[in-house]
Each structure stands twice: as C-alpha cells, then as structure tokens.
C-alpha cells in the first residue's frame, strides 16, 4: 500500500507548517450578512520590542489576519495586493474573494509538492466583501481553503472556536458592534491565565458592504475593548460549573502529536 | 487606385522609387529585388483592410438603443453583406464594433475567452459592461503602445454592477469617453447632430421614450445609408432596457420608407417628410 | 492636428498612422495661501468633433492631491491610474499621506521613465504643502517640473497664461500711488477672487477657442478636503 504523506505525520514539511500556525498568536474572524470582523492578539518578542503586526490590509474591500510566520504572510499579502490592484486596473472591479483565496491556495499547494522548497508556515483568515456579500476564508499552508461563518487560528484557538460554536447562530444578523464584541470575547478565551487584552496587544479590523477595510490599533482599539465586561478570561476559569472549562484546560486536544505551546513557546521565533 | 492591399498606405514607387530597406538598417534581409512580403522588414497594421462603418447609440429614459449595419467593405467594394458587428459579452453587455473586421473578430474571440474565464473563476456571472469596457480599453491601449493597434472603434453598452445603464466609447488608441449619444466613424458626423437634437443632456435622456429612441436611431441609420457610401440598409438594432434587465437584439432590420426619387421632389433627405 | 483617427482609418488610406490624438483642453491651476484650485473644461474633442460635453479630467486622487494630465486622453488616463495605484502602495509601505512635493518627484519619474516613448501629456498637480500653503506643480511630457503659483496648460493656455501672469502674479501692474514707478506688491488672492478669475478666464477662452466649452469644473483643495464646483459654459 502506498503511503501518502499526511500533515499529521511529524516527518513531513506540512506538519511543521501547521505547527508554526499553532505556535503563532491567535486570530479570530466572524461574519454577519453585511460585515466581517477580524481580531488578533499581537505579541512582542520581548518587553522592549515592538508588537508583530497581525492584520494586513489588502485592498479597500479585503484584508487578512495571520498566525504563524509573519514573513510568509507578507509574501502572500503582497501577492494578494498585486492581484487586487490588477483586478482594479484591468477590469475596473474589486478582486473577487473566492478568486483571491484560491490564487494563494494554488501557490501554497505547489510548495507542498515541489522538491527543495518548504510550505508557507502561516495560516490566514481572509476577510472581505464582494458582489455576493461578506466572506471569511481560512487558508492553510496545505493549500486547503474553506469558507466559515466564524473561524479561529493560532495558539489556543480551540478555546475561541468553542465560543464561536456556541454563538454562531446569532452572527448572521448581528450588528458590526456586536460582531466585534463576540470576536473579542472569543479572542479573550484564548488567553492564558496571567494575560489580558489591552490596547497594545489587540488588533481589530472591520470591513462591510460599502465600508472600507479599517484596522484599529493602539489607542483606536480601546473603544472596542471598553465594550467587554472584563479584559481577562478569569471569568471562565472561576466558574467551575462552566461547561467550557474542560476544553479550556485542553485547547488543542485533537492534534495529538503537538505539545500544547506553553507561554515559553510564545517567545519562539514565530510571528516575528 | 491601386487595389493591391500590400501597396496601400505606402509611397508610390512611381513617385518615390522602390522602397530602400537599407535606410536605418530596417532589415538584414535581402534589400534588392524584393519580390514578396517576406522580404520586407516586419510591419504592423498601417491601415484597416475590410472595414465596418459606423456604430451609433443613444441613451433613453430606460436604457440604450444601439445599432450597426451588416456590411464589410474592402476599399470601396462591398465584400461582405452579412457581418454581425454587435457582439454580446456575457448576459449584461453588448459591444458594437466598427473598423477592421478581422480585428473585430479577434476582439470577439478575446471577449468570448474573457466570459469563459470569468465563469470558470466564479460561481455566477459577474462580468458587467463596465468591466468589459475597462478590459477592452487595456487591450486596445496596450496594442497601440506596441505600435500595432487593433483598428477598431467600439461602443460598449449594458449594465454595471449596480444594475445601472452603462454606455461608453473606446477606440484603437485607447481613448474613452461617454455621452448621452455616441457614434463612431461617419456616424460621429452625420448621426450625432441628429441624436443630440433629442438627447444632448441627461435631462433630455429622462424625457426620451423607448419608442422615440428606436425611431430616432432608425432615422439615423437611414440617413447614414443615404449619405455614407460604405453602408448598408440592413442592420442590427439592440435595446438595453433597465426595467426588464434585458438586452433585446433585432437582426436584419431594414431601412424603411426610403425615397429614391428626384432630389428636387424630396425634402429632408430621409428625415420625417414635410 | 491629426485627423480624427477613427474616421481617417475607416475611410481613407492616405492618412499616416499616428499613435496619438491631441486633445488639448485647457486646464488651470492656481495656488492660494491656504488652498489650491485646479480647473478644466469638460468638453472632449477630436478634430472638429465634440465627443462628449461632460468628460471631467481633473481628478481627486486622494491625500488631498488634485491631478490632471492634458493632451492625449488615453495616456492621461493611464498616467493617472498608474499614479493612483502607486499611491496605494505608498500607503501600504509607509502608512502616511503622500505630500505634494513627493508626489511631484514621483510623477517626474513616471514621465521620465517613458522618455523615449513619452506619455503625451502636460501634467498639473495641486495640493497643500507641509506649511499648509497652496502648491501647484506643472510638468512637461518628459517630466521636467517646477512649483509655481499658477499655471495654464493645454488648449488656449497661451490665452489664459498671460491673463494669470497679470492677475495672479501682478505682472506689469504698478502701484497707482507711486505714479508708475513701483511694482504693485504681491499678495495672496482669496478663494472667491481665484474662482472668479478662473470663471472669467474660461468664459473668455470659450469665445476664442473652438475646443473649449460645454462646462467648467473647478476642484478646490483646502485643509478640510476637496470640493467640486461646476459652471456651465457655452455649448457652441
């Protein structure tokens, strides 16, 4: 029987690519019928260092959030920017979201098959609006691309997914503000005990029909943090009857070979 | 006139002597005793061969009326009498093309490819008239920049992504503009003044009904047939209608009520008779 | 002046091929103390034909910059779309607005980059400089440029420019009190004065130049952004 390399096998390059995403800090995306929201947790390698940019604008109607190797994400976002620009230049229309993600998916897939190269070590949430409305795609280095109502990638992202799974039915008709609140709440759930969301480590981005992709950073993000009842995720931990607690303690359960990244591994060279 | 197309647009040998390809080292091929075209330096299109004449169009309150006749002229010879010069691109766009017929057919192929590619990339049809126009502009401008133009003037009509009516001109140089009334070729001289009587401003357009617009375009096609030697009394007439979101194409429309009596008995030359 | 190419190409084989078609509508830029205006008529012509009565060619390209490229219309459209594209990259790369003097230097590179197959356009850029003062930059087709207080380009520029020299830079004006011995001192014109000057220039030029008419569009840039005004001109 022919054995096909699988990204779960720790001896394939794809495994390391997925591992890089898991060690990158978390990013969460949610869509309603009209808006897409991306939020992400920024990390600084050390106290004196700057925070790694997590959300990149591609065009007025779309942008990406990343988890994993930031340089790889820059390559991909530059490629997307070129595609978007080309679409405007040649056809006088914004780049179609599906077309955009498949264009990077094809690049990524090539890398999984060609000798000598390595796959992109980054996962992306691609958010945007086009003729058909609001879209959120998750891109993986394997070249796999799927559309989601809500998605989370990066360290401890299972905790965020759990929150999204519980709430996703409300998203379709939610307001932009409500979406941001939900996204931030999901992101908050990925935090370890001693961390909390603040204006330095949180990025929010919104795009809607007729509303340009806007990134909120630093002092601009405070208005959204103010909407949360608390910035740390202690609330969940302090209530033992909370059913989420079990998953909270063991966020990456399904991925067997991956050791849960500790706070120490946050200082590894991902997202830099 | 010399009817050999290879001699068109060139200085006459009888006046200027034979072409000297040594000038400016235009070729490293044999430069004396030139017998056929392969001995010439590479040349690009310098004049159209078989040509289609005017395309005319006018906006009315609910859309656009556009017409182009079915003739392809080879110099002054009526070489083709059944060419379709209005191309449908996807479901929301029509393009009326005048100028060189072979270049028109090349554009037709490019536009068909565009439709196929668009449907392949996306689940549904999102190729709108403004996208087709922008693409055509890029193609034509890039070709003129290579000094190898596609010798056409086109009028693109249809719907944009908001479902609004779109009408815009683009030509072999990549020049574009829009106006309530647009025409190419002789139409720009003969039809535009007539069309502007009824549709000069956006205000006029709001008051122009479909019936009046169709009649206006038919009258213009008649004047063009009277006055443009390289035109035909058989044409295709298209109506882009916003309220029904349809593009209606009528083929083989004939010029009607023509008067071919003595000029002294006719007033108006094809316009409504006194 | 070339024959209109569509007509020439369709009906004659005696007209040589020309890759461009001149379409010199007049454009005027005037800088004030805290504003700049860039104005042009809206008529689009080729030869003796009026192609369109409303084809505005002064663009608000973003970052409080106004741009017009006057001459061969397709080159003009290309130059402006390339500029807009590169402006977007500038935003991605630097995350700040492009200043007029940087925009001007960049336009020089765009134009000179095609030195041996030029964009056949006369370009005018308007904006506010780092002190908030109005700035006009004017270019020739291959990228020579300078900052000026006012500039007229295109059709009838030879009619408008002397008028502006006199009315904006007070050339050949003397201070009446000095009995013709002292030059009239320079001062900034107000926005109202400038708009009236531009309107006067275009109504006059409409009378004297066949390619000018139909409508006048004036774009005004101030620290609060860009405003557009439209005044009809004679349609004959």
PDB file of N, CA, C and O in Angstrom, chain C residues 1-4 15-16 18 20-22 46-47:
ATOM      1  N   UNK C   1      -2.445  69.248 -36.390  1.00  0.00           N
ATOM      2  CA  UNK C   1      -3.549  68.467 -35.769  1.00  0.00           C
ATOM      3  C   UNK C   1      -3.869  67.263 -36.656  1.00  0.00           C
ATOM      4  O   UNK C   1      -4.112  67.400 -37.847  1.00  0.00           O
ATOM      5  N   UNK C   2      -3.862  66.117 -36.066  1.00  0.00           N
ATOM      6  CA  UNK C   2      -4.187  64.914 -36.827  1.00  0.00           C
ATOM      7  C   UNK C   2      -5.677  64.873 -37.121  1.00  0.00           C
ATOM      8  O   UNK C   2      -6.476  65.409 -36.381  1.00  0.00           O
ATOM      9  N   UNK C   3      -5.994  64.186 -38.175  1.00  0.00           N
ATOM     10  CA  UNK C   3      -7.402  63.886 -38.428  1.00  0.00           C
ATOM     11  C   UNK C   3      -7.880  62.963 -37.331  1.00  0.00           C
ATOM     12  O   UNK C   3      -7.097  62.200 -36.786  1.00  0.00           O
ATOM     13  N   UNK C   4      -9.162  63.022 -37.015  1.00  0.00           N
ATOM     14  CA  UNK C   4      -9.654  62.029 -36.050  1.00  0.00           C
ATOM     15  C   UNK C   4      -9.356  60.632 -36.571  1.00  0.00           C
ATOM     16  O   UNK C   4      -9.703  60.302 -37.703  1.00  0.00           O
ATOM     17  N   UNK C  15      -4.025  58.747 -44.886  1.00  0.00           N
ATOM     18  CA  UNK C  15      -3.582  59.371 -43.635  1.00  0.00           C
ATOM     19  C   UNK C  15      -2.580  58.461 -42.947  1.00  0.00           C
ATOM     20  O   UNK C  15      -2.834  57.288 -42.739  1.00  0.00           O
ATOM     21  N   UNK C  16      -1.417  59.005 -42.645  1.00  0.00           N
ATOM     22  CA  UNK C  16      -0.394  58.190 -41.998  1.00  0.00           C
ATOM     23  C   UNK C  16      -0.832  57.795 -40.587  1.00  0.00           C
ATOM     24  O   UNK C  16      -1.616  58.485 -39.953  1.00  0.00           O
ATOM     25  N   UNK C  18      -0.806  57.538 -36.773  1.00  0.00           N
ATOM     26  CA  UNK C  18      -0.316  58.340 -35.647  1.00  0.00           C
ATOM     27  C   UNK C  18      -0.740  57.633 -34.368  1.00  0.00           C
ATOM     28  O   UNK C  18      -1.899  57.282 -34.230  1.00  0.00           O
ATOM     29  N   UNK C  20      -1.018  58.823 -31.505  1.00  0.00           N
ATOM     30  CA  UNK C  20      -1.681  59.678 -30.536  1.00  0.00           C
ATOM     31  C   UNK C  20      -2.672  60.571 -31.219  1.00  0.00           C
ATOM     32  O   UNK C  20      -2.664  60.737 -32.434  1.00  0.00           O
ATOM     33  N   UNK C  21      -3.536  61.129 -30.438  1.00  0.00           N
ATOM     34  CA  UNK C  21      -4.512  62.067 -30.937  1.00  0.00           C
ATOM     35  C   UNK C  21      -4.515  63.217 -29.944  1.00  0.00           C
ATOM     36  O   UNK C  21      -4.695  63.009 -28.760  1.00  0.00           O
ATOM     37  N   UNK C  22      -4.245  64.404 -30.418  1.00  0.00           N
ATOM     38  CA  UNK C  22      -4.134  65.532 -29.490  1.00  0.00           C
ATOM     39  C   UNK C  22      -5.506  65.945 -29.028  1.00  0.00           C
ATOM     40  O   UNK C  22      -6.433  65.980 -29.824  1.00  0.00           O
ATOM     41  N   UNK C  46     -12.225  65.610 -30.698  1.00  0.00           N
ATOM     42  CA  UNK C  46     -11.154  65.143 -31.574  1.00  0.00           C
ATOM     43  C   UNK C  46     -11.371  65.804 -32.924  1.00  0.00           C
ATOM     44  O   UNK C  46     -12.451  65.706 -33.495  1.00  0.00           O
ATOM     45  N   UNK C  47     -10.380  66.514 -33.377  1.00  0.00           N
ATOM     46  CA  UNK C  47     -10.549  67.310 -34.585  1.00  0.00           C
ATOM     47  C   UNK C  47     -11.669  68.327 -34.373  1.00  0.00           C
ATOM     48  O   UNK C  47     -11.687  69.052 -33.380  1.00  0.00           O
TER      49      UNK C  47
END
